[in-house]
mmCIF file with all atom_site columns, C-alpha atoms in Angstrom:
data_model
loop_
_atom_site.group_PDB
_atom_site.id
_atom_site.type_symbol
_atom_site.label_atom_id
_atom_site.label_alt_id
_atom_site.label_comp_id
_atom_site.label_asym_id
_atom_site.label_entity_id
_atom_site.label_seq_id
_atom_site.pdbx_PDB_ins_code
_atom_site.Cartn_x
_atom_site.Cartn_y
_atom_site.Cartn_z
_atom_site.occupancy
_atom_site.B_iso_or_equiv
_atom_site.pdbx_formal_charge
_atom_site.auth_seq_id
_atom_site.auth_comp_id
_atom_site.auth_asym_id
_atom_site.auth_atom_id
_atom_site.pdbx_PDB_model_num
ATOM 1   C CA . UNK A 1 1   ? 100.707 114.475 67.069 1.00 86.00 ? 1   UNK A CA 1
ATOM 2   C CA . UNK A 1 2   ? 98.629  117.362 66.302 1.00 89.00 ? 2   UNK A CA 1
ATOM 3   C CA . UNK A 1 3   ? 97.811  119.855 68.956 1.00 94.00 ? 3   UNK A CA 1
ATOM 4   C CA . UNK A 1 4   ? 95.173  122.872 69.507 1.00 96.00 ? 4   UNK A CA 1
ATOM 5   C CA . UNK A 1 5   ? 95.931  124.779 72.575 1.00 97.00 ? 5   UNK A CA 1
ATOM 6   C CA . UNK A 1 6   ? 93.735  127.967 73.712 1.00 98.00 ? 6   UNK A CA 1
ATOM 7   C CA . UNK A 1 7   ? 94.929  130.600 76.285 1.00 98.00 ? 7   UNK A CA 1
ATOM 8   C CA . UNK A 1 8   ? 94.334  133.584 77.567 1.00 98.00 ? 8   UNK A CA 1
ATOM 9   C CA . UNK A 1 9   ? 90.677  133.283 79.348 1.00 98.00 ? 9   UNK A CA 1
ATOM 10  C CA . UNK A 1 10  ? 89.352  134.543 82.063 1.00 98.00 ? 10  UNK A CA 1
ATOM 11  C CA . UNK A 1 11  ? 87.366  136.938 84.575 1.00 98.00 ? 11  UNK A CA 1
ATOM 12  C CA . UNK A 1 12  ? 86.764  140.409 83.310 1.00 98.00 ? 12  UNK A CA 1
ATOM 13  C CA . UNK A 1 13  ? 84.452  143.283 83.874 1.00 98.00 ? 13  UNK A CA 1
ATOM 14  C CA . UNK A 1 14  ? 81.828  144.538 81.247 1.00 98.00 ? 14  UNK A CA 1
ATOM 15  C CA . UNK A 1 15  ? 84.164  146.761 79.267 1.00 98.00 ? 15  UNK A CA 1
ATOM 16  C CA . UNK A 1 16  ? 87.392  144.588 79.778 1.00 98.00 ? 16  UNK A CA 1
ATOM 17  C CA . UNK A 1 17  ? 89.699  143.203 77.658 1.00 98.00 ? 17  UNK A CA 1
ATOM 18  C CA . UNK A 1 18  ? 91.498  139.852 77.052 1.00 98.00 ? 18  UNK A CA 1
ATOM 19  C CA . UNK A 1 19  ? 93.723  138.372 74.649 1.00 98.00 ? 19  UNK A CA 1
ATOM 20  C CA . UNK A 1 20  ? 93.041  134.873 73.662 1.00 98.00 ? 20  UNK A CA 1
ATOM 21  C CA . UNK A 1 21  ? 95.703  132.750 71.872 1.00 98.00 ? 21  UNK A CA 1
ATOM 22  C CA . UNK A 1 22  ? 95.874  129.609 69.991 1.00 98.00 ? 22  UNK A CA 1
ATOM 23  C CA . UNK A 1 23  ? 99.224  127.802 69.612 1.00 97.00 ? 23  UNK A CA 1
ATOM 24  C CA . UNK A 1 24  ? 99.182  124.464 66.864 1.00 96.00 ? 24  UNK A CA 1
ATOM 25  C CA . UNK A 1 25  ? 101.208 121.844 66.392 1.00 94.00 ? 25  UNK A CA 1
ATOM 26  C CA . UNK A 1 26  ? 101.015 118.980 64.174 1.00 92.00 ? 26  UNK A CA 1
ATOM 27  C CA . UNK A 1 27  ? 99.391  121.176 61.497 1.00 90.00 ? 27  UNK A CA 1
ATOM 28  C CA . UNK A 1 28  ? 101.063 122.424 57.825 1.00 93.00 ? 28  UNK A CA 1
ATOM 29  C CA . UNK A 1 29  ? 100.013 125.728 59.946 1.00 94.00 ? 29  UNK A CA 1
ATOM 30  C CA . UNK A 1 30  ? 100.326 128.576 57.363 1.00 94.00 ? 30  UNK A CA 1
ATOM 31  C CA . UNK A 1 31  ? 98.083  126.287 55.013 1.00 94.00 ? 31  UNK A CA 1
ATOM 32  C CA . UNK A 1 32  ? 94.846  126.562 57.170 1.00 95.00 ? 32  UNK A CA 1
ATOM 33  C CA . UNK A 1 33  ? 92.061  129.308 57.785 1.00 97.00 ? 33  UNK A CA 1
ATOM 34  C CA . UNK A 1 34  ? 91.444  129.139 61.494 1.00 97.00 ? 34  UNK A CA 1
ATOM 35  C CA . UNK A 1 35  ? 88.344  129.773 63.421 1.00 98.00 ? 35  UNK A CA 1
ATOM 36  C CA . UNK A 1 36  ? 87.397  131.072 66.483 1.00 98.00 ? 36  UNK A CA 1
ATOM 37  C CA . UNK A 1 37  ? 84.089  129.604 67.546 1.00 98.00 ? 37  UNK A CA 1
ATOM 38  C CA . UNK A 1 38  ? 82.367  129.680 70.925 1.00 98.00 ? 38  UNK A CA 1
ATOM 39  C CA . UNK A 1 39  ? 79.684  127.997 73.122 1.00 97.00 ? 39  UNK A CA 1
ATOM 40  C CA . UNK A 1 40  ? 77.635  130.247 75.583 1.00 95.00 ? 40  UNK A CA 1
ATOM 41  C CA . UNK A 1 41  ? 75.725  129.176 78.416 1.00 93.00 ? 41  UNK A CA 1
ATOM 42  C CA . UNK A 1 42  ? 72.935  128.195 76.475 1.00 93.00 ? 42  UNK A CA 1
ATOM 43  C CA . UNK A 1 43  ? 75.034  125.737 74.765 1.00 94.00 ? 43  UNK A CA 1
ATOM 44  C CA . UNK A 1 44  ? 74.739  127.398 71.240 1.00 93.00 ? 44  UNK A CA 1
ATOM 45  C CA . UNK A 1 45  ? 77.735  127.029 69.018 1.00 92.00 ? 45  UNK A CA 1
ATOM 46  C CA . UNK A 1 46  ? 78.702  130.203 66.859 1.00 94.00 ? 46  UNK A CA 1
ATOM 47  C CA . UNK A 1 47  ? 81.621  130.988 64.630 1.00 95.00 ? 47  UNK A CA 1
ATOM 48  C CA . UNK A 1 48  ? 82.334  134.395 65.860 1.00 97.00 ? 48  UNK A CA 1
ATOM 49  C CA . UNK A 1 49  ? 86.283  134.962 63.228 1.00 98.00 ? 49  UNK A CA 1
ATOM 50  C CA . UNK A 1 50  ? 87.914  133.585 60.496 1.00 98.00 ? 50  UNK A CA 1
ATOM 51  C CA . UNK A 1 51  ? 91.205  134.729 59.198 1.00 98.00 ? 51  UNK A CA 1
ATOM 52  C CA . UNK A 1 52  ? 92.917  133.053 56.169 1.00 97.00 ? 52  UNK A CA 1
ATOM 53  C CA . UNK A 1 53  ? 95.939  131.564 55.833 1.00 96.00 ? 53  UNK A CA 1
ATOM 54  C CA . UNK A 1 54  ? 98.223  134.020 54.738 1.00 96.00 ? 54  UNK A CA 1
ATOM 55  C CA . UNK A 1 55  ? 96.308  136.213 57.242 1.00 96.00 ? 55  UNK A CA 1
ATOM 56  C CA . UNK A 1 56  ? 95.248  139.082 54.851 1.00 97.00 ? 56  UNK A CA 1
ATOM 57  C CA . UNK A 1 57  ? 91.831  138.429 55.174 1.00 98.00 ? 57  UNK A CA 1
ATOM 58  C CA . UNK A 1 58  ? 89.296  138.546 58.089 1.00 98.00 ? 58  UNK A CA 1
ATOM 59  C CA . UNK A 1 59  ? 85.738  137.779 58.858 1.00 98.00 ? 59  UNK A CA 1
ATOM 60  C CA . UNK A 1 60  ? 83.603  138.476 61.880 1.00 98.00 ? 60  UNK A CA 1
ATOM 61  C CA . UNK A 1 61  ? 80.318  137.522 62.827 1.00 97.00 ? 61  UNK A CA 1
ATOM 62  C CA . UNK A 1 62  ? 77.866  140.878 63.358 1.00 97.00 ? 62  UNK A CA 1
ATOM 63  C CA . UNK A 1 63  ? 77.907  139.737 67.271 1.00 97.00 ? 63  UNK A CA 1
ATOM 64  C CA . UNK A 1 64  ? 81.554  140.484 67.206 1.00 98.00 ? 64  UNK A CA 1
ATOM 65  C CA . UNK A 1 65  ? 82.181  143.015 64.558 1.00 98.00 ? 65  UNK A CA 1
ATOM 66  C CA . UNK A 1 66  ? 84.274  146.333 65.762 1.00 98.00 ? 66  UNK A CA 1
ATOM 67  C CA . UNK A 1 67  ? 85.234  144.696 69.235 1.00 98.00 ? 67  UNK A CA 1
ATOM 68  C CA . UNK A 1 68  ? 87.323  141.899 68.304 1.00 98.00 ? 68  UNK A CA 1
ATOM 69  C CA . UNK A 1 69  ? 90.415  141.611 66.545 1.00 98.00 ? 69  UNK A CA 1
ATOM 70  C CA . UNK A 1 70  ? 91.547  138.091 64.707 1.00 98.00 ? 70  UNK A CA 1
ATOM 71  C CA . UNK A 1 71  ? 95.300  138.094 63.699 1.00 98.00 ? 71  UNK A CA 1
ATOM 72  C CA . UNK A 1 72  ? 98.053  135.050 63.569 1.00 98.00 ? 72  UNK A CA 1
ATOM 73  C CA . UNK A 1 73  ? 101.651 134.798 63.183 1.00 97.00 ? 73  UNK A CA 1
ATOM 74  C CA . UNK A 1 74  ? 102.614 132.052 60.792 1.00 96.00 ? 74  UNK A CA 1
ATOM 75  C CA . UNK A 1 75  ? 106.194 131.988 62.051 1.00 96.00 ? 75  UNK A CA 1
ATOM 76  C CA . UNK A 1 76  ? 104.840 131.024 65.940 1.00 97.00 ? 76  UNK A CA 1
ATOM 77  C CA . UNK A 1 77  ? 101.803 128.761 64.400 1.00 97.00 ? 77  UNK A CA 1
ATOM 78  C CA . UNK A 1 78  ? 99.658  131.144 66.245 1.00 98.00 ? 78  UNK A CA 1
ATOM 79  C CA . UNK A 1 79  ? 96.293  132.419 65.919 1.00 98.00 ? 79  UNK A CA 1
ATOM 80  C CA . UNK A 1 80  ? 95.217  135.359 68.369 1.00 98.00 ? 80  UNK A CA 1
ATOM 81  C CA . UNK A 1 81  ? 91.540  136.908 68.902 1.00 98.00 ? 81  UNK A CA 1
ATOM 82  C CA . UNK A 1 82  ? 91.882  140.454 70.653 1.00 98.00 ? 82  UNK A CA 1
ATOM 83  C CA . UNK A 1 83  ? 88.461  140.891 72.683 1.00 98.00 ? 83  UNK A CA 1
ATOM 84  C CA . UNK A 1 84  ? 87.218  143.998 73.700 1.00 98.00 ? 84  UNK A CA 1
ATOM 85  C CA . UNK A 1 85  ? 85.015  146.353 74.486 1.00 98.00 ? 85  UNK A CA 1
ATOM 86  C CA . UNK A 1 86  ? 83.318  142.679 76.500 1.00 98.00 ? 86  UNK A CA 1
ATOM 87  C CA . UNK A 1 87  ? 79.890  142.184 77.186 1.00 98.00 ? 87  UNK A CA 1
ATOM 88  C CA . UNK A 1 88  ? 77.802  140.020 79.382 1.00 97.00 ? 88  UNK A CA 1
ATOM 89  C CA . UNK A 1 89  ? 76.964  137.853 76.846 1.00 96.00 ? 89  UNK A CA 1
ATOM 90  C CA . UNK A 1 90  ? 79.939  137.467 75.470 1.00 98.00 ? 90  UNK A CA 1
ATOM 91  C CA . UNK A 1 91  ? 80.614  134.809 78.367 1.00 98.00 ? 91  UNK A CA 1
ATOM 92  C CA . UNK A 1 92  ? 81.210  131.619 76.913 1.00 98.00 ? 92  UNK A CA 1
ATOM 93  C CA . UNK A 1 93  ? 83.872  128.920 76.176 1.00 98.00 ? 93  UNK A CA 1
ATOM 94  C CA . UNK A 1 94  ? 86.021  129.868 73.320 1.00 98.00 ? 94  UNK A CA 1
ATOM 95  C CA . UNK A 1 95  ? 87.115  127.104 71.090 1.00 98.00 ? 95  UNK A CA 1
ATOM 96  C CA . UNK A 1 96  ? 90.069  127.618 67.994 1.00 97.00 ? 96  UNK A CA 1
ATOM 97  C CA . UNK A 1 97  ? 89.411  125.343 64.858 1.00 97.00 ? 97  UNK A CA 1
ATOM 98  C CA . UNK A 1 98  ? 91.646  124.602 62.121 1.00 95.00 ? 98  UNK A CA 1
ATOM 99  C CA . UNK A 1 99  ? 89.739  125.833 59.152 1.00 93.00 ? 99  UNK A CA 1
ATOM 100 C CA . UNK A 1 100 ? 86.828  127.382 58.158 1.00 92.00 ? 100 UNK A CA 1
ATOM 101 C CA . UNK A 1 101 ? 84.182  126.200 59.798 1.00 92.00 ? 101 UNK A CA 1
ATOM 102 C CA . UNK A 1 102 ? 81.730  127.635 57.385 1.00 91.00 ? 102 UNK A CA 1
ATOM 103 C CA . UNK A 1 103 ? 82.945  125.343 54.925 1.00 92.00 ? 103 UNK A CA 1
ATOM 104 C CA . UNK A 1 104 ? 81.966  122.451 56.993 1.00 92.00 ? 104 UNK A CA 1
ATOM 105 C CA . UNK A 1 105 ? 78.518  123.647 57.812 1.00 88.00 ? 105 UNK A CA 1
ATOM 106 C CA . UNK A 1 106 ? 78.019  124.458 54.223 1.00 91.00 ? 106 UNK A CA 1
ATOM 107 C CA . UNK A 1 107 ? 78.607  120.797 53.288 1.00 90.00 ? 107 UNK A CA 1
ATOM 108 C CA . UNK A 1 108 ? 76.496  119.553 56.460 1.00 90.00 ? 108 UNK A CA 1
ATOM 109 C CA . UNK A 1 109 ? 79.750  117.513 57.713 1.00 91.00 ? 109 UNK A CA 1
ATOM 110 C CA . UNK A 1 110 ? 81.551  117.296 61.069 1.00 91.00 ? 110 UNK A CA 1
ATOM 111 C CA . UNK A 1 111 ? 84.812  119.236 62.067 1.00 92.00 ? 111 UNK A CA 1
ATOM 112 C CA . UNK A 1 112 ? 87.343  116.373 62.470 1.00 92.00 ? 112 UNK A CA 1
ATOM 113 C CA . UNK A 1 113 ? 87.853  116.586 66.451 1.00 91.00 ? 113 UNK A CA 1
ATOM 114 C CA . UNK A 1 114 ? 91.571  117.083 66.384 1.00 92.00 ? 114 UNK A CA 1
ATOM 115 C CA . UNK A 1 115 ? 91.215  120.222 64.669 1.00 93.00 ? 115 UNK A CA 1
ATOM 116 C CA . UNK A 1 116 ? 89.430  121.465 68.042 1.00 95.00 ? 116 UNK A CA 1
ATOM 117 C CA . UNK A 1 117 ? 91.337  123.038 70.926 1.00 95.00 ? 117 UNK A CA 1
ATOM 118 C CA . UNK A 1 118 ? 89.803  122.221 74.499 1.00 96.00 ? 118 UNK A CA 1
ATOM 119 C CA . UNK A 1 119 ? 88.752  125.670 74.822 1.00 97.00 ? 119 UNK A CA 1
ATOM 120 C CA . UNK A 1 120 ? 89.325  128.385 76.692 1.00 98.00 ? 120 UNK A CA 1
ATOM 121 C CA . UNK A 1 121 ? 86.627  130.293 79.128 1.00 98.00 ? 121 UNK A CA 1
ATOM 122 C CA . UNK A 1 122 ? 86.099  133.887 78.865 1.00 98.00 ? 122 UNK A CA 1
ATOM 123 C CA . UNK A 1 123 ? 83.192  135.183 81.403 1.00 98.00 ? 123 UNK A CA 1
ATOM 124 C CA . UNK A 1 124 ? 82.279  138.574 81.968 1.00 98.00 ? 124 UNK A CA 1
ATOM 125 C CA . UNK A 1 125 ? 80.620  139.392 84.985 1.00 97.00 ? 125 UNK A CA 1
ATOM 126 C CA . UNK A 1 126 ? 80.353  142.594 87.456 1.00 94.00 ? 126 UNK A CA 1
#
């Protein structure tokens, strides 16, 4: 049975920090890119990180860039998205996908649904 399981959400000041993880199970782990996307209030999707498989390489959206941190640990099957430095609109429901999204929106087809977590909510609020 494959599994995609976010953590690490929650209620934080503008300026906080969190630490979001993404355990996996079911997956041939350290063969997939993995994605962090997310879904504000406004119910817009946007890939905000990518990291590779082996890990070595890293992309951020411009929304993101300098404030979060995508790293994983092949040994754990773990992806983790440091966040800080948070913002207001940075509120949203945070989502981990097995693979690179941008592949999938470059072809104009759907991320198979078990490659979605349930997602995780971050809000930051005063």
């Amino acid at each position: 049975e494959v599994q995609v399981r976010e953590s690490g959400g929650g209620l934080v000041p503008p300026g906080g920090s969190l630490r979001l993880s993404c355990a996996v199970s079911g997956f041939s782990f350290s063969s997939y890119s993995v994605s962090w996307v997310r879904r504000g209030p406004d119910n817009e999707t946007e890939w905000i990180s990518i990291i590779n498989s082996r890990g070595d390489r890293t992309y951020y959206a411009d929304s993101v860039k300098g404030r979060f941190t995508i790293s994983r640990d092949n040994a754990k099957s773990t992806v983790y998205l440091q966040l800080n430095s948070l913002k207001i609109e940075d509120t949203a429901l945070y989502y981990c996908v097995m693979d690179d999204v941008r592949k999938y929106a470059a072809e104009g087809t759907d991320i198979p649904r078990e490659n979605w977590g349930q997602g995780t909510q971050v809000t930051v609020s005063s």
